Coordinates of C-alpha atoms in Angstrom, one line a residue:
M1 CA 3.0 66.9 24.6
G2 CA 3.6 66.0 20.9
L3 CA 6.4 63.6 21.8
S4 CA 4.3 61.9 24.5
L5 CA 1.5 61.4 22.0
C6 CA 3.9 59.9 19.5
R7 CA 5.2 57.4 22.1
T8 CA 1.6 56.5 23.1
L9 CA 0.7 55.9 19.4
R10 CA 3.7 53.8 18.9
N11 CA 3.0 51.7 22.0
W12 CA -0.6 51.3 20.9
S13 CA 0.4 50.3 17.4
S14 CA 2.8 47.7 18.8
T15 CA 0.1 46.3 21.1
V16 CA -2.3 46.1 18.2
A17 CA 0.3 44.3 16.0
V18 CA 1.0 41.7 18.7
S19 CA -2.7 41.2 19.2
V20 CA -3.3 40.7 15.5
Q21 CA -0.4 38.2 15.3
L22 CA -1.7 36.3 18.2
E23 CA -5.2 36.2 16.7
R24 CA -3.8 34.9 13.4
L25 CA -1.9 32.1 15.3
Q26 CA -5.0 31.2 17.2
M27 CA -7.1 31.1 14.0
A28 CA -4.4 28.9 12.3
A29 CA -4.4 26.5 15.2
K30 CA -8.3 26.3 15.1
A31 CA -8.2 25.7 11.3
L32 CA -6.1 22.6 11.8
S33 CA -6.9 21.2 15.2
F34 CA -6.4 17.7 16.4
D35 CA -7.8 15.9 19.5
V36 CA -6.1 13.3 21.8
G37 CA -6.5 9.9 20.1
D38 CA -6.6 11.3 16.5
Y39 CA -4.4 9.7 13.9
V40 CA -2.3 12.2 12.1
V41 CA 0.3 12.2 9.2
Y42 CA 3.6 13.9 9.8
P43 CA 5.4 14.1 6.4
K44 CA 8.8 12.9 7.5
H45 CA 7.5 10.1 9.8
G46 CA 4.2 9.0 8.4
V47 CA 1.2 8.0 10.6
G48 CA 1.3 8.8 14.3
R49 CA -1.2 9.5 17.0
V50 CA -1.9 12.5 19.2
V51 CA -1.4 11.1 22.7
E52 CA -1.4 14.3 24.7
L53 CA -1.9 18.1 24.5
Q54 CA 0.8 19.8 26.6
K55 CA 1.3 23.4 27.7
E56 CA 4.8 24.7 28.4
Q57 CA 6.2 28.1 29.4
I58 CA 9.0 29.2 27.1
A59 CA 10.6 32.6 27.4
G60 CA 7.6 33.8 29.5
M61 CA 5.1 32.7 26.9
E62 CA 2.7 29.7 27.1
L63 CA 3.1 27.3 24.2
E64 CA 0.6 24.6 23.4
L65 CA 2.0 21.4 22.0
Y66 CA 0.7 18.3 20.3
V67 CA 2.5 15.2 21.6
L68 CA 2.7 12.6 18.8
R69 CA 3.6 9.0 19.2
F70 CA 4.9 6.9 16.4
E71 CA 4.7 3.3 17.5
K72 CA 6.7 1.7 14.7
E73 CA 9.7 4.0 15.3
R74 CA 9.1 4.0 19.1
M75 CA 9.4 7.8 18.9
T76 CA 7.6 10.7 20.5
L77 CA 7.5 14.1 18.8
R78 CA 6.2 17.4 20.2
V79 CA 4.8 19.9 17.7
P80 CA 3.6 23.4 18.6
T81 CA -0.1 23.6 17.7
N82 CA 0.4 26.9 15.7
K83 CA 3.2 25.2 13.6
A84 CA 1.3 22.0 12.7
E85 CA 0.0 23.3 9.4
G86 CA 3.4 24.8 8.5
V87 CA 5.3 21.6 8.9
G88 CA 2.7 19.7 6.8
M89 CA 1.0 17.8 9.6
R90 CA -2.4 16.6 8.5
K91 CA -5.4 14.4 9.2
L92 CA -5.7 11.0 7.5
S93 CA -6.5 11.2 3.8
S94 CA -10.1 11.4 2.6
N95 CA -11.7 8.3 1.1
K96 CA -11.4 10.0 -2.3
T97 CA -7.7 10.4 -2.0
L98 CA -7.4 6.8 -0.8
E99 CA -9.3 5.6 -3.9
E100 CA -6.9 7.7 -6.1
A101 CA -3.9 6.1 -4.4
I102 CA -5.4 2.6 -5.0
E103 CA -5.9 3.4 -8.7
T104 CA -2.4 4.7 -8.9
L105 CA -1.1 1.3 -7.7
K106 CA -3.1 -0.3 -10.5
G107 CA -1.5 2.0 -13.1
K108 CA 1.5 1.5 -15.4
P109 CA 4.8 2.0 -13.6
K110 CA 6.9 4.9 -14.8
V111 CA 10.6 4.3 -14.9
K112 CA 12.8 7.3 -15.8
R113 CA 16.1 6.7 -17.6
T114 CA 18.0 9.0 -15.3
M115 CA 20.8 8.4 -12.9
W116 CA 19.7 6.3 -9.9
S117 CA 21.0 8.9 -7.4
R118 CA 18.7 11.5 -8.9
R119 CA 15.7 9.1 -9.0
A120 CA 16.4 8.1 -5.4
Q121 CA 16.2 11.7 -4.3
E122 CA 13.0 12.2 -6.2
Y123 CA 11.5 9.0 -4.6
E124 CA 12.5 10.1 -1.1
A125 CA 11.1 13.6 -1.7
K126 CA 7.8 12.0 -2.6
I127 CA 7.8 9.8 0.4
N128 CA 8.6 12.6 2.8
S129 CA 6.0 14.9 1.2
G130 CA 3.3 13.0 3.1
D131 CA 1.1 12.9 0.1
L132 CA -0.6 9.5 -0.2
V133 CA -0.9 9.5 -4.0
S134 CA 2.8 10.4 -4.4
I135 CA 3.8 7.6 -2.0
A136 CA 1.6 5.2 -4.0
E137 CA 3.5 6.3 -7.2
V138 CA 6.8 5.3 -5.6
T139 CA 5.4 2.0 -4.4
R140 CA 4.1 1.2 -7.8
D141 CA 7.2 2.3 -9.7
L142 CA 9.6 0.3 -7.6
F143 CA 7.5 -2.9 -7.2
R144 CA 8.9 -6.0 -8.9
A145 CA 6.8 -9.2 -9.3
D146 CA 8.4 -12.6 -8.8
D147 CA 8.9 -13.0 -12.6
Q148 CA 10.5 -9.6 -13.0
P149 CA 14.2 -8.6 -12.5
E150 CA 15.1 -8.2 -8.9
Q151 CA 15.4 -4.8 -7.3
S152 CA 18.8 -3.5 -6.2
Y153 CA 19.4 -3.1 -2.5
S154 CA 18.8 0.6 -2.7
E155 CA 15.6 0.2 -4.7
R156 CA 14.3 -2.4 -2.2
Q157 CA 15.0 0.0 0.8
I158 CA 13.0 2.8 -0.8
F159 CA 10.2 0.5 -1.9
E160 CA 9.9 -0.9 1.6
A161 CA 9.9 2.7 3.1
A162 CA 7.1 3.8 0.6
S163 CA 5.0 0.6 0.9
S164 CA 5.2 0.8 4.7
R165 CA 4.1 4.4 4.8
L166 CA 1.2 3.6 2.5
A167 CA 0.2 0.5 4.5
R168 CA 0.2 2.4 7.8
E169 CA -2.2 5.1 6.6
L170 CA -4.4 2.5 4.9
A171 CA -4.4 0.5 8.1
A172 CA -5.4 3.5 10.1
M173 CA -8.2 4.4 7.7
E174 CA -9.6 0.9 7.4
E175 CA -9.1 0.1 11.1
T176 CA -6.9 -2.9 10.4
D177 CA -3.2 -3.6 11.1
E178 CA -0.2 -2.8 9.0
P179 CA 0.6 -6.4 7.8
S180 CA -3.0 -6.8 6.5
A181 CA -2.8 -3.5 4.7
L182 CA 0.5 -4.3 3.2
K183 CA -0.8 -7.7 2.0
K184 CA -3.7 -5.8 0.3
I185 CA -1.2 -3.4 -1.4
L186 CA 1.0 -6.3 -2.7
R187 CA -2.1 -8.1 -4.0
I188 CA -3.1 -5.1 -6.0
L189 CA 0.4 -4.7 -7.4
N190 CA 0.7 -8.3 -8.3
E191 CA -2.6 -8.3 -10.1
A192 CA -1.7 -5.3 -12.2
A193 CA 1.9 -6.4 -13.0
P194 CA 1.3 -9.0 -15.7
K195 CA -0.8 -6.6 -17.8
Y196 CA 2.0 -4.1 -18.0
V197 CA 4.8 -6.7 -18.5
K198 CA 2.9 -7.8 -21.7
V199 CA 2.5 -4.2 -22.9
E200 CA 6.2 -3.5 -22.5
A201 CA 7.2 -6.7 -24.2

């Protein structure tokens, strides 16, 4: 009788634990939910769009997935809805964050006197963080006006990656296209550059 009761209690505890875990996953999914047609930002790939919500049976369990389409890379990515927050997937930035990113572009570039390999890693980490202001910092720091020394090939590559990420989110937020958004970013950078060239001289 006592052994049977212990088994019953263990089974009940296990069932409760699974129920609690499922409830937490459902709450996490609701806390960060996206609809078909929404623009989203996936840290390693930038701005994409939710094109479908899929359900798949995996190991006897039903899994709900966001199907994301990244037009520029011509890539499709499937993300479990309960993992979206954990991988850093987010909605487009707020207007306040966008304003902060624009102000960052207008600020004085920060150039560290460390080895390029280390700086390149830091820049790439900022780009892949998905944080709009951090991406703006990389864009600003690696920008070179026409009358400034040319970028190296590696600097140019990272600059283009950062400015493209920034332009794609700006374009999605302002309902324009990427070339127009990039033109706006470059205009802001070119207007700010002479001021800081004089200061450094």
